[in-house]
PDB file of C-alpha atoms and ligand atoms in Angstrom:
ATOM      1  CA  MET H  27      -3.454  -0.010  -7.472  1.00 52.00           C
ATOM      2  CA  ASP H  28      -2.972   3.725  -7.042  1.00 53.00           C
ATOM      3  CA  ASP H  29      -0.466   5.209  -4.599  1.00 50.00           C
ATOM      4  CA  THR H  30      -3.049   5.949  -1.960  1.00 63.00           C
ATOM      5  CA  SER H  31      -4.463   2.466  -1.710  1.00 85.00           C
ATOM      6  CA  PHE H  32      -2.637   0.224   0.706  1.00 92.00           C
ATOM      7  CA  LEU H  33      -5.348  -2.392   0.803  1.00 94.00           C
ATOM      8  CA  ARG H  34      -7.831  -3.034  -1.971  1.00 94.00           C
ATOM      9  CA  ILE H  35     -10.650  -5.526  -1.833  1.00 96.00           C
ATOM     10  CA  GLN H  36     -12.614  -6.160  -5.001  1.00 96.00           C
ATOM     11  CA  GLY H  37     -15.752  -8.199  -5.568  1.00 97.00           C
ATOM     12  CA  LEU H  38     -15.179 -10.328  -2.490  1.00 98.00           C
ATOM     13  CA  ARG H  39     -17.615 -13.210  -2.076  1.00 98.00           C
ATOM     14  CA  LYS H  40     -17.594 -16.103   0.324  1.00 98.00           C
ATOM     15  CA  SER H  41     -20.117 -18.908   0.493  1.00 97.00           C
ATOM     16  CA  TYR H  42     -20.131 -21.637   3.115  1.00 95.00           C
ATOM     17  CA  GLU H  43     -22.185 -24.383   1.511  1.00 89.00           C
ATOM     18  CA  ASP H  44     -25.662 -22.804   1.521  1.00 89.00           C
ATOM     19  CA  VAL H  45     -24.753 -19.556   3.368  1.00 94.00           C
ATOM     20  CA  ASP H  46     -23.606 -16.503   1.406  1.00 96.00           C
ATOM     21  CA  ALA H  47     -21.488 -14.810   4.078  1.00 97.00           C
ATOM     22  CA  LEU H  48     -20.007 -12.140   1.743  1.00 98.00           C
ATOM     23  CA  ARG H  49     -21.921 -11.040  -1.331  1.00 97.00           C
ATOM     24  CA  GLY H  50     -19.538  -8.748  -3.197  1.00 97.00           C
ATOM     25  CA  VAL H  51     -17.493  -6.442  -0.959  1.00 98.00           C
ATOM     26  CA  ASP H  52     -15.399  -3.640  -2.479  1.00 97.00           C
ATOM     27  CA  LEU H  53     -13.181  -1.566  -0.223  1.00 96.00           C
ATOM     28  CA  SER H  54     -10.028   0.535  -0.534  1.00 96.00           C
ATOM     29  CA  LEU H  55      -7.977   1.749   2.389  1.00 96.00           C
ATOM     30  CA  ALA H  56      -5.058   4.137   2.272  1.00 95.00           C
ATOM     31  CA  ARG H  57      -1.947   3.460   4.346  1.00 93.00           C
ATOM     32  CA  GLY H  58      -2.717   4.780   7.819  1.00 95.00           C
ATOM     33  CA  ASP H  59      -6.499   4.421   7.547  1.00 97.00           C
ATOM     34  CA  PHE H  60      -8.269   3.072  10.608  1.00 98.00           C
ATOM     35  CA  LEU H  61     -11.556   1.477   9.590  1.00 98.00           C
ATOM     36  CA  CYS H  62     -14.070   0.444  12.200  1.00 97.00           C
ATOM     37  CA  LEU H  63     -16.580  -2.054  10.902  1.00 97.00           C
ATOM     38  CA  PHE H  64     -19.894  -2.502  12.626  1.00 95.00           C
ATOM     39  CA  GLY H  65     -22.732  -4.845  11.765  1.00 94.00           C
ATOM     40  CA  PRO H  66     -25.176  -7.340  13.210  1.00 92.00           C
ATOM     41  CA  ASN H  67     -24.330 -10.919  14.171  1.00 92.00           C
ATOM     42  CA  GLY H  68     -23.806 -13.018  11.075  1.00 94.00           C
ATOM     43  CA  ALA H  69     -23.161 -10.024   8.778  1.00 95.00           C
ATOM     44  CA  GLY H  70     -19.848 -11.480   7.554  1.00 97.00           C
ATOM     45  CA  LYS H  71     -17.384  -9.368   9.550  1.00 97.00           C
ATOM     46  CA  THR H  72     -15.260 -12.238  10.887  1.00 97.00           C
ATOM     47  CA  THR H  73     -15.292 -13.857   7.462  1.00 97.00           C
ATOM     48  CA  LEU H  74     -13.927 -10.641   5.960  1.00 97.00           C
ATOM     49  CA  ILE H  75     -11.168 -10.341   8.586  1.00 97.00           C
ATOM     50  CA  LYS H  76     -10.141 -13.978   8.076  1.00 95.00           C
ATOM     51  CA  ILE H  77      -9.918 -13.537   4.315  1.00 96.00           C
ATOM     52  CA  VAL H  78      -7.797 -10.372   4.643  1.00 95.00           C
ATOM     53  CA  ALA H  79      -5.549 -12.267   7.116  1.00 92.00           C
ATOM     54  CA  ASP H  80      -5.259 -15.037   4.505  1.00 90.00           C
ATOM     55  CA  LEU H  81      -6.695 -17.602   6.928  1.00 90.00           C
ATOM     56  CA  LEU H  82      -9.621 -18.285   4.608  1.00 94.00           C
ATOM     57  CA  LYS H  83      -9.911 -18.339   0.830  1.00 95.00           C
ATOM     58  CA  PRO H  84     -12.685 -16.325  -0.792  1.00 97.00           C
ATOM     59  CA  THR H  85     -15.117 -17.989  -3.161  1.00 97.00           C
ATOM     60  CA  SER H  86     -14.282 -15.177  -5.589  1.00 97.00           C
ATOM     61  CA  GLY H  87     -12.805 -11.694  -5.592  1.00 97.00           C
ATOM     62  CA  THR H  88      -9.401 -10.368  -4.598  1.00 95.00           C
ATOM     63  CA  VAL H  89      -7.524  -8.811  -1.697  1.00 93.00           C
ATOM     64  CA  GLU H  90      -4.441  -6.804  -2.584  1.00 91.00           C
ATOM     65  CA  ILE H  91      -2.188  -5.523   0.157  1.00 89.00           C
ATOM     66  CA  SER H  92       0.435  -2.942  -0.629  1.00 81.00           C
ATOM     67  CA  GLY H  93       0.494  -3.849  -4.272  1.00 54.00           C
ATOM     68  CA  GLY H  94       0.679  -7.628  -4.060  1.00 54.00           C
ATOM     69  CA  GLN H  95      -2.241  -9.989  -4.596  1.00 51.00           C
ATOM     70  CA  ASN H  96      -2.331 -12.543  -1.802  1.00 51.00           C
ATOM     71  CA  LEU H  97       0.124 -12.173   1.002  1.00 52.00           C
ATOM     72  CA  ASP H  98       3.759 -12.815   0.396  1.00 52.00           C
ATOM     73  CA  GLY H  99       6.146 -13.631   3.237  1.00 56.00           C
ATOM     74  CA  GLY H 100       7.092  -9.963   3.656  1.00 65.00           C
ATOM     75  CA  ILE H 101       3.698  -8.450   4.258  1.00 70.00           C
ATOM     76  CA  ARG H 102       2.324 -11.483   6.084  1.00 73.00           C
ATOM     77  CA  SER H 103       5.001 -11.096   8.731  1.00 77.00           C
ATOM     78  CA  ARG H 104       3.877  -7.495   9.280  1.00 84.00           C
ATOM     79  CA  ILE H 105       0.209  -8.288   9.954  1.00 90.00           C
ATOM     80  CA  GLY H 106      -1.133  -8.364  13.509  1.00 92.00           C
ATOM     81  CA  LEU H 107      -4.327 -10.286  14.209  1.00 92.00           C
ATOM     82  CA  ILE H 108      -6.583 -10.293  17.225  1.00 93.00           C
ATOM     83  CA  SER H 109      -9.375 -12.771  16.653  1.00 91.00           C
ATOM     84  CA  HIS H 110     -11.794 -14.918  18.604  1.00 87.00           C
ATOM     85  CA  GLN H 111      -8.926 -17.352  19.174  1.00 87.00           C
ATOM     86  CA  THR H 112      -6.162 -15.939  21.374  1.00 89.00           C
ATOM     87  CA  LEU H 113      -3.466 -17.954  19.512  1.00 91.00           C
ATOM     88  CA  LEU H 114      -1.681 -18.357  22.856  1.00 96.00           C
ATOM     89  CA  TYR H 115      -0.066 -21.495  24.248  1.00 97.00           C
ATOM     90  CA  ASP H 116      -1.740 -22.467  27.530  1.00 96.00           C
ATOM     91  CA  GLU H 117       1.258 -24.264  28.979  1.00 97.00           C
ATOM     92  CA  LEU H 118       3.658 -21.386  28.363  1.00 98.00           C
ATOM     93  CA  THR H 119       3.892 -18.339  30.617  1.00 98.00           C
ATOM     94  CA  ALA H 120       2.908 -14.887  29.386  1.00 98.00           C
ATOM     95  CA  MET H 121       6.547 -14.036  28.765  1.00 97.00           C
ATOM     96  CA  GLU H 122       7.316 -17.354  27.065  1.00 98.00           C
ATOM     97  CA  ASN H 123       4.392 -16.823  24.684  1.00 98.00           C
ATOM     98  CA  LEU H 124       5.768 -13.445  23.660  1.00 98.00           C
ATOM     99  CA  GLN H 125       9.291 -14.883  23.365  1.00 97.00           C
ATOM    100  CA  PHE H 126       7.910 -17.632  21.130  1.00 97.00           C
ATOM    101  CA  TYR H 127       6.157 -15.160  18.819  1.00 95.00           C
ATOM    102  CA  SER H 128       9.264 -12.936  18.783  1.00 96.00           C
ATOM    103  CA  SER H 129      11.278 -15.904  17.520  1.00 95.00           C
ATOM    104  CA  ILE H 130       8.696 -16.674  14.833  1.00 91.00           C
ATOM    105  CA  TYR H 131       8.941 -13.076  13.612  1.00 90.00           C
ATOM    106  CA  LYS H 132      12.726 -13.139  14.042  1.00 90.00           C
ATOM    107  CA  ILE H 133      12.685  -9.996  16.172  1.00 91.00           C
ATOM    108  CA  PRO H 134      16.261  -9.226  17.243  1.00 91.00           C
ATOM    109  CA  ASP H 135      16.786  -8.654  20.996  1.00 92.00           C
ATOM    110  CA  PRO H 136      13.065  -8.663  21.789  1.00 94.00           C
ATOM    111  CA  GLU H 137      13.400  -8.460  25.601  1.00 95.00           C
ATOM    112  CA  ASP H 138      12.777  -4.699  25.907  1.00 95.00           C
ATOM    113  CA  LYS H 139       9.839  -4.901  23.517  1.00 95.00           C
ATOM    114  CA  ILE H 140       8.332  -7.813  25.485  1.00 97.00           C
ATOM    115  CA  ASP H 141       8.848  -5.961  28.752  1.00 96.00           C
ATOM    116  CA  SER H 142       7.222  -2.826  27.418  1.00 95.00           C
ATOM    117  CA  LEU H 143       4.212  -4.678  25.958  1.00 95.00           C
ATOM    118  CA  LEU H 144       3.660  -6.590  29.207  1.00 97.00           C
ATOM    119  CA  HIS H 145       3.602  -3.240  31.019  1.00 95.00           C
ATOM    120  CA  THR H 146       1.254  -1.759  28.393  1.00 93.00           C
ATOM    121  CA  VAL H 147      -1.326  -4.518  28.817  1.00 94.00           C
ATOM    122  CA  GLY H 148      -0.905  -4.598  32.605  1.00 93.00           C
ATOM    123  CA  LEU H 149       0.465  -8.123  32.867  1.00 96.00           C
ATOM    124  CA  HIS H 150       4.049  -7.439  33.831  1.00 96.00           C
ATOM    125  CA  ASN H 151       3.542  -8.725  37.386  1.00 96.00           C
ATOM    126  CA  ARG H 152       1.993 -11.962  35.999  1.00 97.00           C
ATOM    127  CA  ARG H 153       4.630 -12.495  33.319  1.00 97.00           C
ATOM    128  CA  ASP H 154       5.946 -15.776  34.753  1.00 98.00           C
ATOM    129  CA  GLU H 155       2.526 -17.405  35.139  1.00 97.00           C
ATOM    130  CA  ARG H 156       1.064 -19.890  32.690  1.00 97.00           C
ATOM    131  CA  VAL H 157      -1.671 -18.726  30.347  1.00 97.00           C
ATOM    132  CA  SER H 158      -3.851 -21.653  31.502  1.00 97.00           C
ATOM    133  CA  THR H 159      -4.196 -19.868  34.862  1.00 97.00           C
ATOM    134  CA  PHE H 160      -5.294 -16.557  33.286  1.00 97.00           C
ATOM    135  CA  SER H 161      -8.830 -15.201  33.237  1.00 95.00           C
ATOM    136  CA  ALA H 162     -10.482 -14.597  29.848  1.00 93.00           C
ATOM    137  CA  GLY H 163      -9.757 -10.871  30.033  1.00 93.00           C
ATOM    138  CA  MET H 164      -6.115 -11.468  30.940  1.00 95.00           C
ATOM    139  CA  GLN H 165      -5.775 -13.840  27.977  1.00 95.00           C
ATOM    140  CA  GLN H 166      -7.280 -11.161  25.755  1.00 93.00           C
ATOM    141  CA  ARG H 167      -4.758  -8.638  27.095  1.00 94.00           C
ATOM    142  CA  LEU H 168      -1.903 -11.016  26.307  1.00 96.00           C
ATOM    143  CA  SER H 169      -3.378 -11.686  22.886  1.00 94.00           C
ATOM    144  CA  ILE H 170      -3.188  -7.933  22.225  1.00 93.00           C
ATOM    145  CA  ALA H 171       0.486  -7.921  23.228  1.00 95.00           C
ATOM    146  CA  ARG H 172       1.048 -10.940  20.955  1.00 94.00           C
ATOM    147  CA  ALA H 173      -0.554  -9.140  18.016  1.00 93.00           C
ATOM    148  CA  LEU H 174       1.630  -6.065  18.541  1.00 93.00           C
ATOM    149  CA  ILE H 175       4.970  -7.847  19.017  1.00 94.00           C
ATOM    150  CA  ASN H 176       5.934  -7.574  15.329  1.00 90.00           C
ATOM    151  CA  ASP H 177       5.009  -3.856  15.114  1.00 90.00           C
ATOM    152  CA  PRO H 178       2.404  -4.651  12.424  1.00 91.00           C
ATOM    153  CA  VAL H 179       1.819  -2.348   9.469  1.00 91.00           C
ATOM    154  CA  LEU H 180      -1.648  -3.876   9.120  1.00 94.00           C
ATOM    155  CA  LEU H 181      -3.602  -4.663  12.267  1.00 96.00           C
ATOM    156  CA  LEU H 182      -6.771  -6.774  12.033  1.00 97.00           C
ATOM    157  CA  LEU H 183      -8.891  -6.686  15.165  1.00 96.00           C
ATOM    158  CA  ASP H 184     -11.987  -8.838  15.557  1.00 96.00           C
ATOM    159  CA  GLU H 185     -13.842  -7.696  18.668  1.00 95.00           C
ATOM    160  CA  PRO H 186     -10.650  -6.767  20.547  1.00 93.00           C
ATOM    161  CA  TYR H 187     -12.588  -5.276  23.504  1.00 93.00           C
ATOM    162  CA  SER H 188     -14.189  -8.621  24.236  1.00 91.00           C
ATOM    163  CA  GLY H 189     -13.625  -9.526  27.893  1.00 89.00           C
ATOM    164  CA  LEU H 190     -11.572  -6.430  28.698  1.00 91.00           C
ATOM    165  CA  ASP H 191     -12.353  -4.421  31.822  1.00 93.00           C
ATOM    166  CA  GLN H 192     -12.732  -0.635  31.544  1.00 93.00           C
ATOM    167  CA  PHE H 193      -9.094   0.016  32.360  1.00 91.00           C
ATOM    168  CA  ALA H 194      -7.773  -2.431  29.760  1.00 90.00           C
ATOM    169  CA  ALA H 195     -10.295  -1.176  27.179  1.00 93.00           C
ATOM    170  CA  THR H 196      -9.080   2.398  27.679  1.00 93.00           C
ATOM    171  CA  VAL H 197      -5.446   1.275  27.423  1.00 90.00           C
ATOM    172  CA  LEU H 198      -6.297  -0.495  24.161  1.00 91.00           C
ATOM    173  CA  SER H 199      -8.110   2.549  22.728  1.00 93.00           C
ATOM    174  CA  ASN H 200      -5.172   4.781  23.608  1.00 92.00           C
ATOM    175  CA  HIS H 201      -2.716   2.347  22.077  1.00 90.00           C
ATOM    176  CA  LEU H 202      -4.771   2.117  18.884  1.00 93.00           C
ATOM    177  CA  LYS H 203      -4.835   5.914  18.652  1.00 94.00           C
ATOM    178  CA  GLU H 204      -1.048   5.915  18.975  1.00 92.00           C
ATOM    179  CA  LEU H 205      -0.683   3.272  16.240  1.00 93.00           C
ATOM    180  CA  HIS H 206      -3.035   5.258  14.032  1.00 95.00           C
ATOM    181  CA  ALA H 207      -0.891   8.363  14.608  1.00 95.00           C
ATOM    182  CA  ARG H 208       2.091   6.249  13.458  1.00 92.00           C
ATOM    183  CA  HIS H 209       0.222   5.513  10.182  1.00 92.00           C
ATOM    184  CA  ARG H 210      -0.489   1.879  10.881  1.00 93.00           C
ATOM    185  CA  THR H 211      -3.422   0.613   8.840  1.00 95.00           C
ATOM    186  CA  ILE H 212      -6.113  -0.890  11.038  1.00 97.00           C
ATOM    187  CA  ILE H 213      -9.390  -2.721  10.483  1.00 98.00           C
ATOM    188  CA  MET H 214     -11.383  -3.237  13.645  1.00 98.00           C
ATOM    189  CA  VAL H 215     -14.638  -5.143  14.014  1.00 97.00           C
ATOM    190  CA  THR H 216     -16.541  -4.231  17.163  1.00 96.00           C
ATOM    191  CA  HIS H 217     -20.046  -3.987  18.581  1.00 92.00           C
ATOM    192  CA  ASN H 218     -18.840  -1.152  20.825  1.00 92.00           C
ATOM    193  CA  LEU H 219     -20.094   2.023  19.108  1.00 91.00           C
ATOM    194  CA  THR H 220     -18.382   4.407  21.496  1.00 90.00           C
ATOM    195  CA  ARG H 221     -14.948   2.813  21.207  1.00 93.00           C
ATOM    196  CA  GLY H 222     -15.213   2.453  17.442  1.00 94.00           C
ATOM    197  CA  LEU H 223     -16.338   6.003  16.802  1.00 93.00           C
ATOM    198  CA  GLU H 224     -13.713   7.522  19.110  1.00 92.00           C
ATOM    199  CA  THR H 225     -10.737   5.755  17.537  1.00 94.00           C
ATOM    200  CA  ALA H 226     -11.307   5.157  13.808  1.00 96.00           C
ATOM    201  CA  ASN H 227     -11.140   7.673  10.948  1.00 96.00           C
ATOM    202  CA  ARG H 228     -13.379   5.592   8.670  1.00 97.00           C
ATOM    203  CA  ILE H 229     -16.599   3.916   9.653  1.00 96.00           C
ATOM    204  CA  GLY H 230     -18.354   1.091   7.831  1.00 96.00           C
ATOM    205  CA  ILE H 231     -21.394  -1.108   8.342  1.00 95.00           C
ATOM    206  CA  LEU H 232     -21.485  -4.618   6.948  1.00 96.00           C
ATOM    207  CA  SER H 233     -24.954  -6.114   6.665  1.00 94.00           C
ATOM    208  CA  GLU H 234     -25.944  -9.425   5.092  1.00 94.00           C
ATOM    209  CA  GLY H 235     -22.561  -9.742   3.414  1.00 97.00           C
ATOM    210  CA  ARG H 236     -22.519  -6.262   1.892  1.00 96.00           C
ATOM    211  CA  LEU H 237     -20.796  -3.041   2.851  1.00 96.00           C
ATOM    212  CA  VAL H 238     -23.906  -0.892   3.167  1.00 93.00           C
ATOM    213  CA  TYR H 239     -22.260   2.179   4.721  1.00 92.00           C
ATOM    214  CA  LEU H 240     -18.767   3.667   4.469  1.00 95.00           C
ATOM    215  CA  LYS H 241     -17.845   7.216   5.464  1.00 94.00           C
ATOM    216  CA  ASP H 242     -15.036   9.268   6.884  1.00 95.00           C
ATOM    217  CA  ARG H 243     -15.579   9.736  10.603  1.00 93.00           C
ATOM    218  CA  ALA H 244     -15.217  13.500  10.138  1.00 93.00           C
ATOM    219  CA  GLU H 245     -18.262  13.561   7.811  1.00 93.00           C
ATOM    220  CA  ILE H 246     -20.515  11.611  10.106  1.00 91.00           C
ATOM    221  CA  ASP H 247     -23.412  13.174  11.852  1.00 86.00           C
ATOM    222  CA  LEU H 248     -23.724  10.986  14.950  1.00 83.00           C
ATOM    223  CA  ARG H 249     -27.503  11.007  15.076  1.00 81.00           C
ATOM    224  CA  SER H 250     -27.937   9.931  11.445  1.00 82.00           C
ATOM    225  CA  PHE H 251     -25.215   7.309  11.921  1.00 85.00           C
ATOM    226  CA  GLU H 252     -27.088   5.816  14.858  1.00 84.00           C
ATOM    227  CA  ASP H 253     -30.229   5.686  12.702  1.00 82.00           C
ATOM    228  CA  HIS H 254     -28.328   3.765  10.005  1.00 80.00           C
ATOM    229  CA  TYR H 255     -26.778   1.507  12.586  1.00 84.00           C
ATOM    230  CA  PHE H 256     -30.017   0.580  14.319  1.00 84.00           C
ATOM    231  CA  THR H 257     -31.831   0.099  10.996  1.00 81.00           C
ATOM    232  CA  HIS H 258     -29.246  -2.492  10.012  1.00 74.00           C
ATOM    233  CA  MET H 259     -29.157  -4.092  13.440  1.00 73.00           C
ATOM    234  CA  GLU H 260     -32.925  -4.605  13.230  1.00 68.00           C
ATOM    235  CA  ALA H 261     -32.416  -6.416   9.918  1.00 55.00           C
ATOM    236  CA  VAL H 262     -30.899  -9.509  11.652  1.00 53.00           C
TER     237      VAL H 262
HETATM  238  P1  LIG V 319     -20.770 -11.905  14.736  1.00 50.38           P
HETATM  239  O1  LIG V 319     -21.053 -10.442  14.971  1.00 50.38           O
HETATM  240  O2  LIG V 319     -21.859 -12.785  15.324  1.00 50.38           O
HETATM  241  O3  LIG V 319     -19.393 -12.355  15.158  1.00 50.38           O
HETATM  242  P2  LIG V 319     -20.019 -11.875  11.883  1.00 50.38           P
HETATM  243  O4  LIG V 319     -20.518 -10.624  11.235  1.00 50.38           O
HETATM  244  O5  LIG V 319     -18.592 -11.913  12.292  1.00 50.38           O
HETATM  245  O6  LIG V 319     -20.947 -12.198  13.143  1.00 50.38           O
HETATM  246  P3  LIG V 319     -19.467 -14.307  10.354  1.00 50.38           P
HETATM  247  O7  LIG V 319     -18.890 -15.061  11.508  1.00 50.38           O
HETATM  248  O8  LIG V 319     -18.552 -13.813   9.317  1.00 50.38           O
HETATM  249  O9  LIG V 319     -20.370 -13.093  10.904  1.00 50.38           O
HETATM  250  O10 LIG V 319     -20.577 -15.224   9.673  1.00 50.38           O
HETATM  251  C1  LIG V 319     -21.273 -14.822   8.486  1.00 50.38           C
HETATM  252  C2  LIG V 319     -22.233 -15.932   8.078  1.00 50.38           C
HETATM  253  O11 LIG V 319     -21.461 -17.060   7.656  1.00 50.38           O
HETATM  254  C3  LIG V 319     -23.172 -16.411   9.185  1.00 50.38           C
HETATM  255  O12 LIG V 319     -24.426 -16.731   8.597  1.00 50.38           O
HETATM  256  C4  LIG V 319     -22.491 -17.651   9.697  1.00 50.38           C
HETATM  257  O13 LIG V 319     -23.445 -18.587  10.192  1.00 50.38           O
HETATM  258  C5  LIG V 319     -21.825 -18.198   8.421  1.00 50.38           C
HETATM  259  N1  LIG V 319     -20.609 -18.960   8.713  1.00 50.38           N
HETATM  260  C6  LIG V 319     -19.467 -18.489   9.266  1.00 50.38           C
HETATM  261  N2  LIG V 319     -18.529 -19.450   9.353  1.00 50.38           N
HETATM  262  C7  LIG V 319     -19.098 -20.572   8.842  1.00 50.38           C
HETATM  263  C8  LIG V 319     -18.633 -21.908   8.641  1.00 50.38           C
HETATM  264  N3  LIG V 319     -17.394 -22.280   8.975  1.00 50.38           N
HETATM  265  N4  LIG V 319     -19.501 -22.805   8.080  1.00 50.38           N
HETATM  266  C9  LIG V 319     -20.750 -22.435   7.715  1.00 50.38           C
HETATM  267  N5  LIG V 319     -21.239 -21.173   7.858  1.00 50.38           N
HETATM  268  C10 LIG V 319     -20.431 -20.259   8.416  1.00 50.38           C
END
C-alpha cells in the first residue's frame, strides 16, 4: 500500500446464495478523503459498508485499512459506524448509552465529551430519558453521537440522514465538514444528492455491485453527474 492510501479495497465480491451483491469492487481512499456513495436500492452499498466495518466477510477480495489486512484491535476501535441499526440500548438513557460506549472504548474521563456530543445532536435536555421513549429521529441523533464518541479516524455512514429533521440534518452536515477538515476518512452512503455533494470530496456510484463512477467532487460537472445518476437509478 502506498503512503497515500489509507483504505484499499481490491477485487471485493460478495454473494448471498444466488444474489451477487458485490461483483468486484476496487477502491482506494487517502487519509482524509470523504467519499459519498450513491446508487439505487439493492446496488450493494450496505454490503460494502458492512464488509469495511468487518461485520460481514466478503466472498473474495480484500480490505486493507492503514496498512493492515483485516481490522486489528487498534484500528477497529477507531472506526465509527452509523448503520440501519442504531446499536443503542433501549432500556438505558441517552447518557447511559454514551457512558456505556465510552467504557467499551476505554475513553478516559468521558463526561465532557458526552456532554458536548449531547449538545451537538440536540439531546442534552433529554439526556436522562430512556431510548425506548425516543422518536426514530431522536434515536438516529443519539446513534450519531454514539458513532462519534471514540473520535473515529474512519467513519462509515449508511444513510445517516434517515429520519433526521432539517435542523438535525444541517447539524450533521456541518459536523461532517468539520471532521473532514480534521482529516478523518469518511465513507457515506446516502440517497440525498444535495447533502452528499455538499460535504464529500469524492463521489461514487455503485450499481449492480460495481463501482461505475468515481470522481473528485471538484472535477464534477453537476449536470453531467445528474445524468449519470439518473441513468443508473433507472437501471433498478
Ligand atoms: P438500499 O439502497 O436499498 O439500502 P443497498 O445498495 O444498500 O440498497 P444491499 O443492502 O447491499 O443494497 O443489498 C445488495 C443485494 O444483496 C440486494 O439484492 C439484496 O437483496 C441482497 N442482500 C443483502 N443482504 C442479504 C442477505 N442477508 N441475504 C440475501 N440477500 C441479501
